mmCIF file of C-alpha atoms in Angstrom:
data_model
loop_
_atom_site.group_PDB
_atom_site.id
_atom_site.type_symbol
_atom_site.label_atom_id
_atom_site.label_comp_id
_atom_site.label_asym_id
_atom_site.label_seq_id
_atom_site.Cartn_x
_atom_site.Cartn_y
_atom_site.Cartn_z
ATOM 1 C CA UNK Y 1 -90.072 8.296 -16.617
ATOM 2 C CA UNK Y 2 -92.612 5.453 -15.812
ATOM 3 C CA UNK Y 3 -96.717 6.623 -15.721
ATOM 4 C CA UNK Y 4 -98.337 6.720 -12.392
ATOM 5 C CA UNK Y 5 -99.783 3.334 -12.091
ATOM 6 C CA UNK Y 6 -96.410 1.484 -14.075
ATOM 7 C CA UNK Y 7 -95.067 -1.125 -11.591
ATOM 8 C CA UNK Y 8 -91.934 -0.245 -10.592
ATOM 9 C CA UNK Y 9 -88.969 -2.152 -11.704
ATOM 10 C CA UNK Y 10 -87.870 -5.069 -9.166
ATOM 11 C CA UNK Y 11 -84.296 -6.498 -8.325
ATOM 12 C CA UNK Y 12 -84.065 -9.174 -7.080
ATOM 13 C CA UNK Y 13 -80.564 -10.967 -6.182
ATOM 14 C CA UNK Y 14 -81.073 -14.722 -5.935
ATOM 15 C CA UNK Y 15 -78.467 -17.639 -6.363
ATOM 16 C CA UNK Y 16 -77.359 -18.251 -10.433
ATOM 17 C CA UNK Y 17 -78.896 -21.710 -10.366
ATOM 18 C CA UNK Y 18 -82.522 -19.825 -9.297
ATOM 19 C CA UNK Y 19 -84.606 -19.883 -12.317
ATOM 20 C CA UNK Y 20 -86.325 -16.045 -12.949
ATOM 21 C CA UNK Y 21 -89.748 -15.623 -14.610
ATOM 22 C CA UNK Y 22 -91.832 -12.327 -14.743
ATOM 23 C CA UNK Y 23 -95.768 -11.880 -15.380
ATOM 24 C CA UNK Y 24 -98.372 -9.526 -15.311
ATOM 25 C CA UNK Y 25 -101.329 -9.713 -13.043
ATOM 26 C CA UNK Y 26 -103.615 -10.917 -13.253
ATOM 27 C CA UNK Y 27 -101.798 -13.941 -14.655
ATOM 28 C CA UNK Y 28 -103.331 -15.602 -17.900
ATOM 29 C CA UNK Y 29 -104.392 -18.855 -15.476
ATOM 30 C CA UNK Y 30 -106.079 -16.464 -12.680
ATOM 31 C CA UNK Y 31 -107.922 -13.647 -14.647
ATOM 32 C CA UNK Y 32 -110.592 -13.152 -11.861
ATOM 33 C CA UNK Y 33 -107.598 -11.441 -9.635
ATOM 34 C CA UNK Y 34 -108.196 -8.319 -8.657
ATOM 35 C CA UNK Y 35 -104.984 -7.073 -8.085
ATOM 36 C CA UNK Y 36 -103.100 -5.755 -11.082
ATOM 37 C CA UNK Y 37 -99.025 -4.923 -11.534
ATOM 38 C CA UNK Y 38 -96.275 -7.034 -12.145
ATOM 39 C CA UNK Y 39 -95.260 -10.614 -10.459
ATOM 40 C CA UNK Y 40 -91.330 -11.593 -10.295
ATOM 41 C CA UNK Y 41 -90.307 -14.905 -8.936
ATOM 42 C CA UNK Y 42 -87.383 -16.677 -8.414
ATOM 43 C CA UNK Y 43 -87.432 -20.404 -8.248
ATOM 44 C CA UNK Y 44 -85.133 -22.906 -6.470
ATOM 45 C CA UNK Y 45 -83.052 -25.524 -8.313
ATOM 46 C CA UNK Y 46 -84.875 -28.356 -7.075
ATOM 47 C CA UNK Y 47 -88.619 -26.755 -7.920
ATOM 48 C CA UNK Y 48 -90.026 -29.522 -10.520
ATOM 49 C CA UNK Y 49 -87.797 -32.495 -8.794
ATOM 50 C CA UNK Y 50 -90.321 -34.087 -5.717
ATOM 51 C CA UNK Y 51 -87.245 -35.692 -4.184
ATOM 52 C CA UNK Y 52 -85.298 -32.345 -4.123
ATOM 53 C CA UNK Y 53 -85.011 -30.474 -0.440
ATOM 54 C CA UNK Y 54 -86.288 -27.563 -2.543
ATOM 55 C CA UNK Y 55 -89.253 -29.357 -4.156
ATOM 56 C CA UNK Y 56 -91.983 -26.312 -4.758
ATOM 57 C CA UNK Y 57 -89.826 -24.075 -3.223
ATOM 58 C CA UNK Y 58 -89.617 -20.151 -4.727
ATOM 59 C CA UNK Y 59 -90.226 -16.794 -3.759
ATOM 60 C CA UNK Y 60 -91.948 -13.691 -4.976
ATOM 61 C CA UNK Y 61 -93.066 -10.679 -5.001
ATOM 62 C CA UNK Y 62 -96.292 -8.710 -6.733
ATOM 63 C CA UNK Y 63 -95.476 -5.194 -7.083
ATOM 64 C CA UNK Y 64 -99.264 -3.441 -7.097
ATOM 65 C CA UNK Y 65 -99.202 0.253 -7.650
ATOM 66 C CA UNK Y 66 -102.557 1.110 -8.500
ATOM 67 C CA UNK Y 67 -103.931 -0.848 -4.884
ATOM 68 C CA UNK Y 68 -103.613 1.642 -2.052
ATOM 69 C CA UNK Y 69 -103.996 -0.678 0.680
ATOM 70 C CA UNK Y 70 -103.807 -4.459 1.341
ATOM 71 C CA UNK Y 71 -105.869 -5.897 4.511
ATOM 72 C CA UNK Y 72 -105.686 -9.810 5.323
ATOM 73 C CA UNK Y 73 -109.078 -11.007 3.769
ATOM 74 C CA UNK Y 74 -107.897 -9.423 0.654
ATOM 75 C CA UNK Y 75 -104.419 -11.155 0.860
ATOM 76 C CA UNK Y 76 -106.342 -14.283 1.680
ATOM 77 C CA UNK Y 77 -109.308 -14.463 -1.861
ATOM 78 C CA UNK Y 78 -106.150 -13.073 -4.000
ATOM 79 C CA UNK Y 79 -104.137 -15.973 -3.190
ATOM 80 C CA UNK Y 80 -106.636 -18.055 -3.382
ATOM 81 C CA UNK Y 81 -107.934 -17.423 -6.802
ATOM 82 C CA UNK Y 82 -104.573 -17.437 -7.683
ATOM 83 C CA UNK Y 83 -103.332 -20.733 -6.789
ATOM 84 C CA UNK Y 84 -106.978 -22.099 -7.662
ATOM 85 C CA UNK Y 85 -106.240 -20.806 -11.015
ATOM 86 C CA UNK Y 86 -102.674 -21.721 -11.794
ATOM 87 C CA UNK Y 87 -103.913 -25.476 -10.516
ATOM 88 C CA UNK Y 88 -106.814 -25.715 -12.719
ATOM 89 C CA UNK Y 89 -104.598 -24.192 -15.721
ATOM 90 C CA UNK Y 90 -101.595 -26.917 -15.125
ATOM 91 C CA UNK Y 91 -104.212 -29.651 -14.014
ATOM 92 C CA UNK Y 92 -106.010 -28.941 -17.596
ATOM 93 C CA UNK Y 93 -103.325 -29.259 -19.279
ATOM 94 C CA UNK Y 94 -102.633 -32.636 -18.468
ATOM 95 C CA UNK Y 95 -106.474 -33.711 -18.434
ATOM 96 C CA UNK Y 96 -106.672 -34.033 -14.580
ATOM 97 C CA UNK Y 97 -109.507 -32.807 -12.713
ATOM 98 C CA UNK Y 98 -108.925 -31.313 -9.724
ATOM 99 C CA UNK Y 99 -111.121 -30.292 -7.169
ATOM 100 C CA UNK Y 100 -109.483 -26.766 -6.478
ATOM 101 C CA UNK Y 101 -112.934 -25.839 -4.395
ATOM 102 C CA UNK Y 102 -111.633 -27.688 -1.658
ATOM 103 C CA UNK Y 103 -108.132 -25.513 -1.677
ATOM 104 C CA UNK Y 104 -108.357 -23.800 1.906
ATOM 105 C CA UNK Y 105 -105.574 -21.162 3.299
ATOM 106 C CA UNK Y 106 -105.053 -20.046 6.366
ATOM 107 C CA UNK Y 107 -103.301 -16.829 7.060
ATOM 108 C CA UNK Y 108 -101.903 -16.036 10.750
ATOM 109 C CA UNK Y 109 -100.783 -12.333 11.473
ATOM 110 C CA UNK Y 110 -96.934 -12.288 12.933
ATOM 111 C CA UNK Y 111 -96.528 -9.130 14.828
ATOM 112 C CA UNK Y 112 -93.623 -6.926 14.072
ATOM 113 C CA UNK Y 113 -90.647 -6.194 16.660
ATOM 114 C CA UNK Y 114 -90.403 -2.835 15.220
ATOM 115 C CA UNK Y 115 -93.886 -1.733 14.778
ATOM 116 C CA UNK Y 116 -92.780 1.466 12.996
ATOM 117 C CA UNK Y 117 -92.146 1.407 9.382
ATOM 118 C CA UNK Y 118 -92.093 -2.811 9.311
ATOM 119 C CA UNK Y 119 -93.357 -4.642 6.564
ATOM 120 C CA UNK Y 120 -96.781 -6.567 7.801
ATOM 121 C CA UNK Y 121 -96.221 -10.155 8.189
ATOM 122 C CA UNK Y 122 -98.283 -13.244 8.053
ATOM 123 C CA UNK Y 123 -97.244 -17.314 7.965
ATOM 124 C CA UNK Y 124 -99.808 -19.112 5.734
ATOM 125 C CA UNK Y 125 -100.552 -22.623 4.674
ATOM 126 C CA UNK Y 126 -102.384 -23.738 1.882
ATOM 127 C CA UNK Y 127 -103.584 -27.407 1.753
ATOM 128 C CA UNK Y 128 -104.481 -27.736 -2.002
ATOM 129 C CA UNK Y 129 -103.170 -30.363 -4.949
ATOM 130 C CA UNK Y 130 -99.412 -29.327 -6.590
ATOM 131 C CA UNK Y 131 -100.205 -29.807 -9.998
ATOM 132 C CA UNK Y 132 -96.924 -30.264 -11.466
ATOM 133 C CA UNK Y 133 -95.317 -33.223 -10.431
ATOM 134 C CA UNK Y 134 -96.734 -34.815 -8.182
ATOM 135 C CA UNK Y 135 -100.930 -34.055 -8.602
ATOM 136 C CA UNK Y 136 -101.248 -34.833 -5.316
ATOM 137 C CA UNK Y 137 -102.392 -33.210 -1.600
ATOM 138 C CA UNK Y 138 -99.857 -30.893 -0.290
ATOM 139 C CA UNK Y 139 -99.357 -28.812 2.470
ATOM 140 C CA UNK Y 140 -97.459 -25.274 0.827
ATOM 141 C CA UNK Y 141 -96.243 -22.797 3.506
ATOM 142 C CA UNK Y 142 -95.720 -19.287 3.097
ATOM 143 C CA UNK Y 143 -93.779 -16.389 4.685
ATOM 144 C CA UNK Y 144 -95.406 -13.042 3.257
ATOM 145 C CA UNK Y 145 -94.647 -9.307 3.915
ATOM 146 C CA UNK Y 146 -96.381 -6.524 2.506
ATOM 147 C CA UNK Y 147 -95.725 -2.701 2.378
ATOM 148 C CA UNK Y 148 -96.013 0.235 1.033
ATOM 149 C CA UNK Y 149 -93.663 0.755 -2.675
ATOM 150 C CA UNK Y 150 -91.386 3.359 -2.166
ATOM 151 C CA UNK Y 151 -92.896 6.885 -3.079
ATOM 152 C CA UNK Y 152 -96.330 5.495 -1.460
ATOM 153 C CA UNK Y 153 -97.982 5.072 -4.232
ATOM 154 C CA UNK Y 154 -99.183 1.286 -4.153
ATOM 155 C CA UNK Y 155 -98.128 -1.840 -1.969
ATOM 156 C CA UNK Y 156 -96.187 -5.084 -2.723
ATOM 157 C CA UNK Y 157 -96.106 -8.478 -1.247
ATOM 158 C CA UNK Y 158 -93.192 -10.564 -0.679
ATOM 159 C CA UNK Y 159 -93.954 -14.082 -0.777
ATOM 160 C CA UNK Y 160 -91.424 -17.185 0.878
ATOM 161 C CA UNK Y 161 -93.304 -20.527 -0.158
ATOM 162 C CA UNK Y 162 -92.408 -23.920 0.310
ATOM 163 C CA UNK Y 163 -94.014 -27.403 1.536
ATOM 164 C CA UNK Y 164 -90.589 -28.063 3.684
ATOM 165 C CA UNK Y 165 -90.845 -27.892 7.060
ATOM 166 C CA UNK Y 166 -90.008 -24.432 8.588
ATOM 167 C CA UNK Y 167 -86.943 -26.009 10.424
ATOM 168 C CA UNK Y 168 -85.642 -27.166 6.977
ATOM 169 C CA UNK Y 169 -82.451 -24.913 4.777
ATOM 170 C CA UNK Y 170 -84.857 -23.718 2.202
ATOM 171 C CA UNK Y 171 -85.965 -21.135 4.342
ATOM 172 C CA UNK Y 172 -82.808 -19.486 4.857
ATOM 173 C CA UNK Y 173 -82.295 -19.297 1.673
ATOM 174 C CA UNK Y 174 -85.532 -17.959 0.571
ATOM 175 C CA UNK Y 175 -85.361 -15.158 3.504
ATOM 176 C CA UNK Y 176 -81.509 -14.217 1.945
ATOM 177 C CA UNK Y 177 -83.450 -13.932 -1.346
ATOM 178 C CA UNK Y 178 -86.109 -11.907 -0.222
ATOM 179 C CA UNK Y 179 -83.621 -9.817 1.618
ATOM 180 C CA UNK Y 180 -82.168 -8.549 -1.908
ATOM 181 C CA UNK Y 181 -85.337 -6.803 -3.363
ATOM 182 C CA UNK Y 182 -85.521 -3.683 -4.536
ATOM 183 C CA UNK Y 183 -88.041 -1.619 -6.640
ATOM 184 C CA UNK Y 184 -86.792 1.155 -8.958
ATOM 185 C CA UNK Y 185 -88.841 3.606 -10.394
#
């Protein structure tokens, strides 16, 4: 039996060719996060290839059992310091600079068609620098959800991110992906 506080255990069905990696928050590169559980994400095929329709394209999800509650301007610094982080950490690496003070995200609340027990919603877009490949300006979107973990005791956020355009197949996918999880106790 897991210890109040132990992030739950997360399923999450993607394609085989979908690389998996798993780490704890605050991640090594972002240590001034706040929140603190457990980060899966799945990434598509075409992730480190810039010519690739799935270029940068992966989902997750940060399952947070010790936060109670999640409101937008928290969502917004977390994210933030996260991808601030995890660009000065790669960027380092390779002795780039990059200016990851100028990183700006913008966060717009979708409203639910069933307000009941929905999942809140935002789109996002963060301009910043992908620091992988192509260490240069991009434009990353984002489709995130965030609830309450089952039992009520802490919240998770789903996470859809890519720099395609909205119109473009990666977002199917990603939604059928994010469509799969599940968190077991």
């Amino acid at each position: 039996m897991a210890d109040a506080g132990d992030p739950p255990s997360i399923q999450i069905e993607a394609p085989r060719e979908w690389r998996a990696e798993t780490i704890e928050l605050p991640p090594g590169f972002a240590p001034d996060m706040k929140l603190k559980g457990v980060e899966e994400i799945r990434f598509a095929p075409g992730m480190l290839q810039a010519d690739s329709d799935s270029f940068f394209s992966y989902f997750l999800v940060f399952a947070l059992p010790e936060q109670k509650s999640l409101d937008e301007e928290t969502l917004q610094r977390e994210l933030l310091v996260y991808y601030r982080g995890l660009a000065s950490a790669v960027a380092g690496g390779k002795n780039v600079e990059i200016d990851v003070d100028k990183f700006t995200l913008e966060l717009e609340k979708v409203e639910p068609e069933d307000a009941d027990d929905a999942p809140r919603e935002w789109t996002g877009t963060l301009k910043w620098v992908e620091p992988f490949v192509t260490v240069k300006a991009q434009t990353l979107r984002f489709d995130i959800q965030t609830g309450t973990l089952e039992g009520g005791e802490g919240v998770y956020i789903t996470m859809c991110a890519s720099p395609a355009d909205r119109e473009a197949d990666i977002w199917q996918e990603l939604h059928s992906v994010r469509e799969t999880v599940e968190f077991r106790e």
